[in-house]
Coordinates of C-alpha atoms in Angstrom, one line a residue:
X1 CA 64.2 14.3 10.6
X2 CA 63.8 18.0 10.2
X3 CA 65.7 20.0 12.8
X4 CA 63.7 22.9 14.1
X5 CA 64.9 26.4 15.0
X6 CA 67.1 26.6 18.0
X7 CA 68.0 29.2 20.6
X8 CA 71.4 30.5 19.7
X9 CA 73.9 32.6 21.7
X10 CA 75.5 35.8 20.3
X11 CA 78.6 36.0 22.3
X12 CA 80.6 39.2 23.0
X13 CA 83.8 39.9 24.8
X14 CA 83.1 41.5 28.2
X15 CA 85.4 44.2 29.5
X16 CA 84.7 44.7 33.3
X17 CA 86.7 46.9 35.6
X18 CA 88.6 45.3 38.5
X19 CA 85.8 46.2 40.9
X20 CA 83.2 44.9 38.5
X21 CA 85.1 41.7 38.0
X22 CA 85.1 41.1 41.7
X23 CA 81.3 41.6 41.8
X24 CA 80.9 39.2 38.8
X25 CA 83.0 36.6 40.5
X26 CA 80.8 36.9 43.6
X27 CA 77.7 36.3 41.5
X28 CA 79.4 33.2 40.0
X29 CA 80.2 31.8 43.4
X30 CA 76.6 32.3 44.6
X31 CA 75.2 30.6 41.5
X32 CA 77.6 27.7 41.8
X33 CA 76.8 27.3 45.5
X34 CA 73.0 27.2 44.9
X35 CA 73.4 24.8 42.0
X36 CA 75.6 22.4 44.0
X37 CA 73.1 22.4 46.9
X38 CA 70.4 21.4 44.5
X39 CA 72.7 18.6 43.2
X40 CA 73.2 17.4 46.7
X41 CA 69.5 17.3 47.4
X42 CA 68.9 15.1 44.4
X43 CA 71.8 12.9 45.3
X44 CA 70.2 12.3 48.7
X45 CA 67.0 11.4 47.0
X46 CA 68.8 8.7 45.0
X47 CA 70.1 7.3 48.3
X48 CA 66.6 6.6 49.5
X49 CA 66.2 9.6 51.9
X50 CA 62.9 10.9 50.6
X51 CA 61.9 13.0 47.6
X52 CA 63.9 16.0 46.5
X53 CA 62.2 19.4 46.9
X54 CA 60.8 21.1 43.8
X55 CA 61.6 24.6 42.6
X56 CA 59.0 26.3 44.8
X57 CA 60.3 24.6 47.9
X58 CA 63.9 25.3 47.0
X59 CA 63.0 29.0 46.6
X60 CA 61.6 29.0 50.1
X61 CA 64.7 27.4 51.4
X62 CA 66.8 30.0 49.6
X63 CA 64.8 32.8 51.3
X64 CA 65.5 31.2 54.7
X65 CA 69.2 30.8 53.9
X66 CA 69.5 34.4 52.8
X67 CA 67.9 35.6 56.0
X68 CA 70.5 33.6 58.0
X69 CA 73.7 34.1 56.1
X70 CA 74.8 37.7 55.4
X71 CA 77.3 36.7 52.7
X72 CA 74.5 35.0 50.7
X73 CA 72.1 37.9 51.3
X74 CA 74.7 40.4 49.9
X75 CA 74.3 38.7 46.5
X76 CA 71.6 39.1 43.9
X77 CA 68.5 37.0 44.6
X78 CA 67.8 37.2 40.8
X79 CA 71.1 35.3 40.1
X80 CA 70.5 32.8 42.8
X81 CA 66.9 32.0 41.9
X82 CA 67.8 31.7 38.2
X83 CA 70.4 29.1 39.1
X84 CA 67.7 27.0 40.8
X85 CA 65.4 27.5 37.7
X86 CA 68.3 26.4 35.4
X87 CA 68.8 23.3 37.6
X88 CA 65.1 22.4 37.5
X89 CA 65.2 22.7 33.7
X90 CA 68.4 20.5 33.5
X91 CA 66.6 17.8 35.6
X92 CA 63.6 18.0 33.3
X93 CA 65.9 17.5 30.3
X94 CA 67.5 14.6 32.0
X95 CA 64.2 12.8 32.7
X96 CA 63.1 13.5 29.2
X97 CA 66.1 11.7 27.9
X98 CA 67.6 14.6 25.9
X99 CA 70.5 15.4 28.2
X100 CA 72.7 13.9 30.9
X101 CA 72.1 14.2 34.6
X102 CA 73.4 17.6 35.8
X103 CA 76.6 17.4 37.7
X104 CA 78.5 19.5 40.3
X105 CA 80.1 22.7 39.2
X106 CA 83.7 23.4 40.0
X107 CA 85.4 26.7 40.8
X108 CA 87.6 28.0 38.0
X109 CA 85.9 25.7 35.5
X110 CA 82.2 26.5 35.6
X111 CA 82.1 30.2 36.2
X112 CA 78.9 31.9 35.1
X113 CA 75.3 32.9 35.7
X114 CA 72.2 33.8 33.7
X115 CA 69.9 36.8 33.8
X116 CA 66.3 36.6 32.3
X117 CA 63.5 39.1 31.8
X118 CA 65.9 41.6 30.4
X119 CA 64.4 45.0 29.6
X120 CA 65.0 46.6 26.2
X121 CA 67.0 49.5 27.8
X122 CA 69.3 47.1 29.7
X123 CA 71.6 46.9 26.6
X124 CA 72.9 50.0 24.9
X125 CA 75.5 51.1 22.4
X126 CA 78.0 53.7 23.6
X127 CA 80.3 54.1 20.6
X128 CA 81.3 52.4 17.4
X129 CA 83.0 49.5 19.1
X130 CA 81.7 49.6 22.7
X131 CA 78.4 48.6 24.2
X132 CA 77.1 48.3 27.7
X133 CA 74.9 45.8 29.5
X134 CA 73.3 46.3 32.9
X135 CA 74.0 43.6 35.5
X136 CA 72.1 43.4 38.8
X137 CA 74.2 44.8 41.7
X138 CA 77.1 45.5 39.3
X139 CA 75.9 48.3 37.1
X140 CA 76.7 49.0 33.5
X141 CA 79.5 46.7 32.2
X142 CA 81.2 47.4 28.9
X143 CA 81.6 44.9 26.2
X144 CA 83.1 44.9 22.7
X145 CA 80.4 45.7 20.1
X146 CA 81.8 43.4 17.4
X147 CA 78.4 43.0 15.6
X148 CA 74.8 44.3 16.2
X149 CA 73.0 42.8 19.2
X150 CA 70.0 40.8 18.1
X151 CA 66.6 42.4 18.5
X152 CA 64.2 41.2 21.2
X153 CA 66.8 39.8 23.6
X154 CA 65.1 38.6 26.8
X155 CA 68.0 36.9 28.6
X156 CA 71.8 36.8 28.6
X157 CA 74.5 34.7 30.2
X158 CA 77.8 36.0 31.6
X159 CA 80.7 33.5 31.8
X160 CA 84.4 33.4 32.5
X161 CA 86.5 30.8 30.7
X162 CA 89.6 29.1 32.1
X163 CA 91.9 31.7 30.5
X164 CA 90.3 34.4 32.6
X165 CA 88.3 36.0 29.8
X166 CA 84.8 37.3 30.4
X167 CA 82.0 37.0 27.8
X168 CA 78.3 37.9 27.6
X169 CA 76.0 35.9 25.4
X170 CA 72.6 37.2 24.4
X171 CA 70.0 34.5 23.7
X172 CA 68.3 34.9 20.3
X173 CA 66.6 32.7 17.7
X174 CA 68.6 33.1 14.5
X175 CA 67.1 32.5 11.1
X176 CA 68.5 29.5 9.1
X177 CA 70.7 30.1 6.1
X178 CA 68.5 30.1 2.9
X179 CA 69.2 27.3 0.4
X180 CA 70.6 28.4 -2.9
X181 CA 67.9 26.4 -4.9
X182 CA 70.4 25.0 -7.4
X183 CA 69.8 21.3 -6.5
X184 CA 73.5 20.7 -5.9
X185 CA 74.6 18.2 -3.3
X186 CA 78.0 17.9 -1.5
X187 CA 79.6 15.2 0.5
X188 CA 81.7 15.9 3.5
X189 CA 84.2 13.3 4.7
X190 CA 85.7 14.1 8.1
X191 CA 89.1 12.9 9.0
X192 CA 92.2 13.6 11.1
X193 CA 94.9 14.6 8.6
X194 CA 92.2 16.5 6.6
X195 CA 89.5 17.9 8.8
X196 CA 86.9 18.0 6.1
X197 CA 87.2 16.8 2.5
X198 CA 84.5 17.9 0.1
X199 CA 83.3 16.1 -2.9
X200 CA 84.2 19.2 -5.0
X201 CA 87.9 18.4 -4.3
X202 CA 88.5 20.9 -1.6
X203 CA 90.5 19.8 1.4
X204 CA 89.8 21.9 4.6
X205 CA 91.9 21.8 7.7
X206 CA 91.2 23.2 11.2
X207 CA 93.8 25.9 12.0
X208 CA 95.4 24.9 15.3
X209 CA 98.4 26.1 17.2
X210 CA 101.5 27.3 15.2
X211 CA 104.8 25.6 15.7
X212 CA 106.1 28.2 18.1
X213 CA 102.9 28.1 20.1
X214 CA 103.0 24.3 20.2
X215 CA 106.7 24.4 21.4
X216 CA 105.8 26.9 24.1
X217 CA 102.9 24.7 25.2
X218 CA 105.2 21.8 25.6
X219 CA 107.6 23.8 27.8
X220 CA 104.7 25.1 29.9
X221 CA 103.5 21.5 30.5
X222 CA 107.0 20.4 31.6
X223 CA 107.1 23.4 34.0
X224 CA 103.7 22.5 35.3
X225 CA 104.9 19.0 36.2
X226 CA 107.7 20.4 38.3
X227 CA 105.6 23.1 40.0
X228 CA 104.5 22.6 43.6
X229 CA 100.8 22.1 44.0
X230 CA 99.0 25.1 45.4
X231 CA 101.9 27.5 44.7
X232 CA 101.5 30.8 42.9
X233 CA 104.0 29.7 40.2
X234 CA 101.7 26.7 39.4
X235 CA 98.7 29.0 39.1
X236 CA 100.6 31.3 36.7
X237 CA 101.7 28.4 34.5
X238 CA 98.1 27.0 34.4
X239 CA 96.8 30.4 33.4
X240 CA 99.4 30.6 30.5
X241 CA 98.4 27.1 29.4
X242 CA 94.7 28.0 29.5
X243 CA 95.4 31.0 27.3
X244 CA 97.1 28.9 24.6
X245 CA 94.3 26.3 24.8
X246 CA 91.7 29.1 24.5
X247 CA 93.5 30.4 21.4
X248 CA 93.3 27.0 19.8
X249 CA 89.6 26.6 20.7
X250 CA 88.8 30.0 19.3
X251 CA 90.4 29.2 16.0
X252 CA 88.5 25.9 15.8
X253 CA 85.2 27.5 16.5
X254 CA 85.8 30.3 14.0
X255 CA 86.7 27.6 11.3
X256 CA 83.5 25.7 12.1
X257 CA 81.3 28.8 11.8
X258 CA 82.8 29.9 8.5
X259 CA 82.8 26.5 7.0
X260 CA 79.3 25.6 8.0
X261 CA 78.0 28.9 6.7
X262 CA 79.7 28.5 3.4
X263 CA 78.4 25.0 2.9
X264 CA 74.8 26.0 3.8
X265 CA 74.9 28.9 1.3
X266 CA 76.4 26.9 -1.6
X267 CA 74.5 23.6 -1.5
X268 CA 71.0 22.4 -1.2
X269 CA 71.9 18.9 0.2
X270 CA 74.8 18.3 2.6
X271 CA 75.8 14.7 3.1
X272 CA 77.8 13.6 6.2
X273 CA 78.6 10.3 7.8
X274 CA 76.6 9.2 10.8
X275 CA 79.6 8.7 13.2
X276 CA 79.5 7.7 16.8
X277 CA 82.1 10.2 18.0
X278 CA 81.6 9.4 21.6
X279 CA 82.3 5.7 21.0
X280 CA 85.3 6.4 18.7
X281 CA 87.0 8.6 21.3
X282 CA 86.4 6.3 24.2
X283 CA 89.6 5.5 26.2
X284 CA 91.5 2.2 25.5
X285 CA 93.1 1.9 28.9
X286 CA 90.6 -0.9 29.9
X287 CA 90.6 -2.3 33.4
X288 CA 93.1 -4.0 35.7
X289 CA 91.6 -7.4 34.8
X290 CA 91.5 -6.6 31.1
X291 CA 94.0 -3.9 30.2
X292 CA 93.8 -2.3 26.8
X293 CA 96.5 -2.2 24.1
X294 CA 98.2 0.8 22.6
X295 CA 96.4 3.1 25.0
X296 CA 98.9 5.9 24.4
X297 CA 98.4 5.9 20.6
X298 CA 94.7 5.6 21.0
X299 CA 94.7 8.6 23.4
X300 CA 96.6 10.7 20.8
X301 CA 94.1 9.6 18.1
X302 CA 91.2 10.7 20.4
X303 CA 92.8 14.1 20.9
X304 CA 93.3 14.6 17.2
X305 CA 89.7 13.6 16.5
X306 CA 88.3 16.0 19.0
X307 CA 90.6 18.8 17.8
X308 CA 89.2 18.4 14.2
X309 CA 85.8 19.5 15.4
X310 CA 83.8 16.7 13.8
X311 CA 80.7 17.0 16.0
X312 CA 80.7 20.8 16.1
X313 CA 80.7 21.1 12.3
X314 CA 77.7 18.8 11.9
X315 CA 75.8 20.4 14.8
X316 CA 76.3 23.9 13.2
X317 CA 75.3 22.6 9.8
X318 CA 72.0 21.2 11.3
X319 CA 71.4 24.6 12.9
X320 CA 72.0 26.6 9.8
X321 CA 70.6 24.2 7.2
X322 CA 67.7 22.4 8.9
X323 CA 66.3 19.6 6.9
X324 CA 69.1 19.7 4.4
X325 CA 71.7 17.6 6.2
X326 CA 71.6 13.9 5.4
X327 CA 73.4 11.5 7.6
X328 CA 74.4 8.2 6.0
X329 CA 76.0 4.9 7.1
X330 CA 79.8 5.3 7.1
X331 CA 80.5 1.7 6.1
X332 CA 82.5 1.2 2.9
X333 CA 82.6 4.9 2.0
X334 CA 86.4 4.8 2.1
X335 CA 86.7 1.4 0.3
X336 CA 84.3 1.9 -2.5
X337 CA 85.5 3.3 -5.9
X338 CA 83.3 6.2 -6.9
X339 CA 84.0 5.4 -10.6
X340 CA 83.1 1.7 -10.8
X341 CA 81.6 1.0 -7.3
X342 CA 84.0 -1.8 -6.6
X343 CA 84.7 -2.5 -2.9
X344 CA 88.1 -3.5 -1.8
X345 CA 90.3 -2.7 1.2
X346 CA 93.4 -2.9 -1.0
X347 CA 92.2 0.1 -3.0
X348 CA 93.0 2.3 0.0
X349 CA 96.7 2.5 -0.6
X350 CA 97.4 5.1 2.1
X351 CA 95.7 7.8 4.0
X352 CA 95.8 10.1 1.0
X353 CA 95.8 7.8 -2.0
X354 CA 92.9 5.7 -3.4
X355 CA 93.8 3.5 -6.4
X356 CA 91.0 1.1 -7.4
X357 CA 92.3 -2.4 -8.0
X358 CA 89.5 -3.1 -10.5
X359 CA 89.4 -0.1 -12.8
X360 CA 92.6 1.8 -11.9
X361 CA 90.8 5.0 -10.9
X362 CA 93.1 7.1 -8.8
X363 CA 92.1 10.0 -6.6
X364 CA 92.6 11.5 -3.2
X365 CA 91.2 8.9 -0.7
X366 CA 89.2 11.5 1.3
X367 CA 87.7 13.1 -1.9
X368 CA 86.7 9.7 -3.1
X369 CA 84.9 9.0 0.2
X370 CA 83.2 12.4 0.0
X371 CA 81.9 11.7 -3.4
X372 CA 80.5 8.4 -2.3
X373 CA 78.8 10.3 0.6
X374 CA 77.4 12.8 -1.9
X375 CA 75.9 10.2 -4.2
X376 CA 74.2 8.4 -1.3
X377 CA 73.0 11.6 0.3
X378 CA 71.5 12.9 -3.0
X379 CA 69.7 9.6 -3.5
X380 CA 68.3 9.7 0.0
X381 CA 67.2 13.3 -0.3
X382 CA 65.3 12.7 -3.6
X383 CA 63.7 9.5 -2.3
X384 CA 62.5 11.4 0.8
X385 CA 60.7 13.8 -1.5
X386 CA 59.1 11.0 -3.5
X387 CA 61.1 11.4 -6.7
X388 CA 63.7 9.4 -8.5
X389 CA 67.4 9.6 -7.4
X390 CA 69.5 12.2 -9.2
X391 CA 71.5 10.7 -12.0
X392 CA 70.0 7.2 -11.8
X393 CA 69.9 4.7 -8.9
X394 CA 71.3 5.6 -5.6
X395 CA 74.4 3.7 -4.3
X396 CA 73.2 1.7 -1.3
X397 CA 75.3 -0.1 1.2
X398 CA 75.4 -3.9 1.4
X399 CA 72.5 -5.6 3.2
X400 CA 74.4 -7.0 6.1
X401 CA 71.5 -8.5 7.9
X402 CA 70.5 -10.6 4.8
X403 CA 74.1 -11.8 4.5
X404 CA 74.3 -12.8 8.1
X405 CA 71.1 -15.0 8.0
X406 CA 71.7 -16.5 4.5
X407 CA 75.4 -17.4 4.7
X408 CA 76.4 -17.6 8.3
X409 CA 79.1 -15.1 7.8
X410 CA 80.3 -12.8 10.6
X411 CA 81.2 -9.1 10.5
X412 CA 84.1 -8.0 12.7
X413 CA 83.9 -4.5 14.3
X414 CA 86.1 -1.8 12.8
X415 CA 89.6 -1.4 14.1
X416 CA 92.0 1.6 14.1
X417 CA 95.0 1.0 11.9
X418 CA 98.0 3.2 11.4
X419 CA 98.0 4.9 8.0
X420 CA 94.5 3.8 7.1
X421 CA 91.0 5.2 7.4
X422 CA 90.2 6.3 11.0
X423 CA 86.6 5.3 10.7
X424 CA 87.5 1.8 9.4
X425 CA 85.1 -0.7 8.0
X426 CA 83.9 -4.2 9.1
X427 CA 85.8 -7.2 7.7
X428 CA 83.8 -10.0 6.2
X429 CA 84.7 -13.4 7.6
X430 CA 83.4 -16.6 6.0
X431 CA 83.8 -19.9 7.8
X432 CA 86.7 -21.8 6.3
X433 CA 88.0 -18.8 4.4
X434 CA 90.7 -16.2 5.1
X435 CA 89.9 -12.5 5.4
X436 CA 92.2 -11.9 2.5
X437 CA 90.3 -14.2 0.1
X438 CA 87.7 -12.6 -2.2
X439 CA 84.1 -13.0 -1.1
X440 CA 82.1 -15.9 -2.5
X441 CA 80.0 -15.3 -5.6
X442 CA 76.8 -15.9 -3.8
X443 CA 77.3 -12.8 -1.7
X444 CA 77.2 -10.5 -4.7
X445 CA 78.5 -7.4 -2.8
X446 CA 79.2 -5.4 -6.0
X447 CA 75.7 -6.1 -7.2
X448 CA 74.1 -4.9 -4.0
X449 CA 76.1 -1.7 -4.1
X450 CA 74.5 -0.9 -7.5
X451 CA 70.9 -1.5 -6.3

């Protein structure tokens, strides 16, 4: 499916004065208060207490509340009404099935507000590295002019992250990255030890915290566990932890942006695995009746998967290269030899080594999987245009449904194993046979891979 153009956000570092920061925080509190009231109204509707009011009725209620409460009247009606409009849009997205139900906003975590119908003279450049944006009831606020502001900006959002930093993001519709037109395809295998392995042989890793920063984070976490709740010392420690976490997040976002742009410029077809990241990072604690196993190790694996930026990389690729990203089934990509197409779990010797038990082909395991992804993606892309696959027939995955109905075999779900592939692969079980025995001749797994 072709991904259309999206509304991007060009984010800049905001530099308010202490007085302006106080006014911005007041706008954030008002927007959060109005949003939470709208959430409460819809929660009452679910309890069978009548229909929730619409946007027009909520605006009338807001006018009555501003007339009654001076602290609310002192804020900007533009900010407060826009919070109601954003909530209405969020509920519409929820009923359309594209987003989750909007939830309550918490102080210190969801700080921000949006301004629409921005006039062209509301953003100006003061010097080479400084710009200004006009905020209602705040005035001109400086921001770092790190790159040109997109033309035709009609709205912007001001936010404060958990590290206390302010940002302004201008809404704009960026143009996609043009394809090079060379016909080249690339496969991207996402992992934990190697964040992204390319079929070209490149091994890319997300830059995280350095050793010294990681040690400091550990010390701060130990101090946090001993700090009294509600104390100023605990607040200072939490702010220091948030600054380290923000530094790690900024490095990951920067890596995702640069990597996705380079891939979109170099290749016409980009193949990635269609992974269910939400399911893969689900907690393994279980319930009291059915507790999970190895919950601590699974939690560490979940953190490493999320730190690798799997979902963000694919999302940005779809934004920058619409229609050129091909998602394929991840099964057997890590167990199939790219040279002879033989499938065997024993060929995956370790996390980094793939040595085919049939032909002896040895290569980095992640690069081998990326090349399998590339071949399948190239075949799918050509087939979608009505042509013949590049370089001969495309490598297709085994037809599991046919095997299930014709042989009575059963496929076990993938499991997480130490030292092996994170994504795993189903294990074929035939009645009366061990999972270590080779498959029967009637299954013809290798033949189906060559179809």
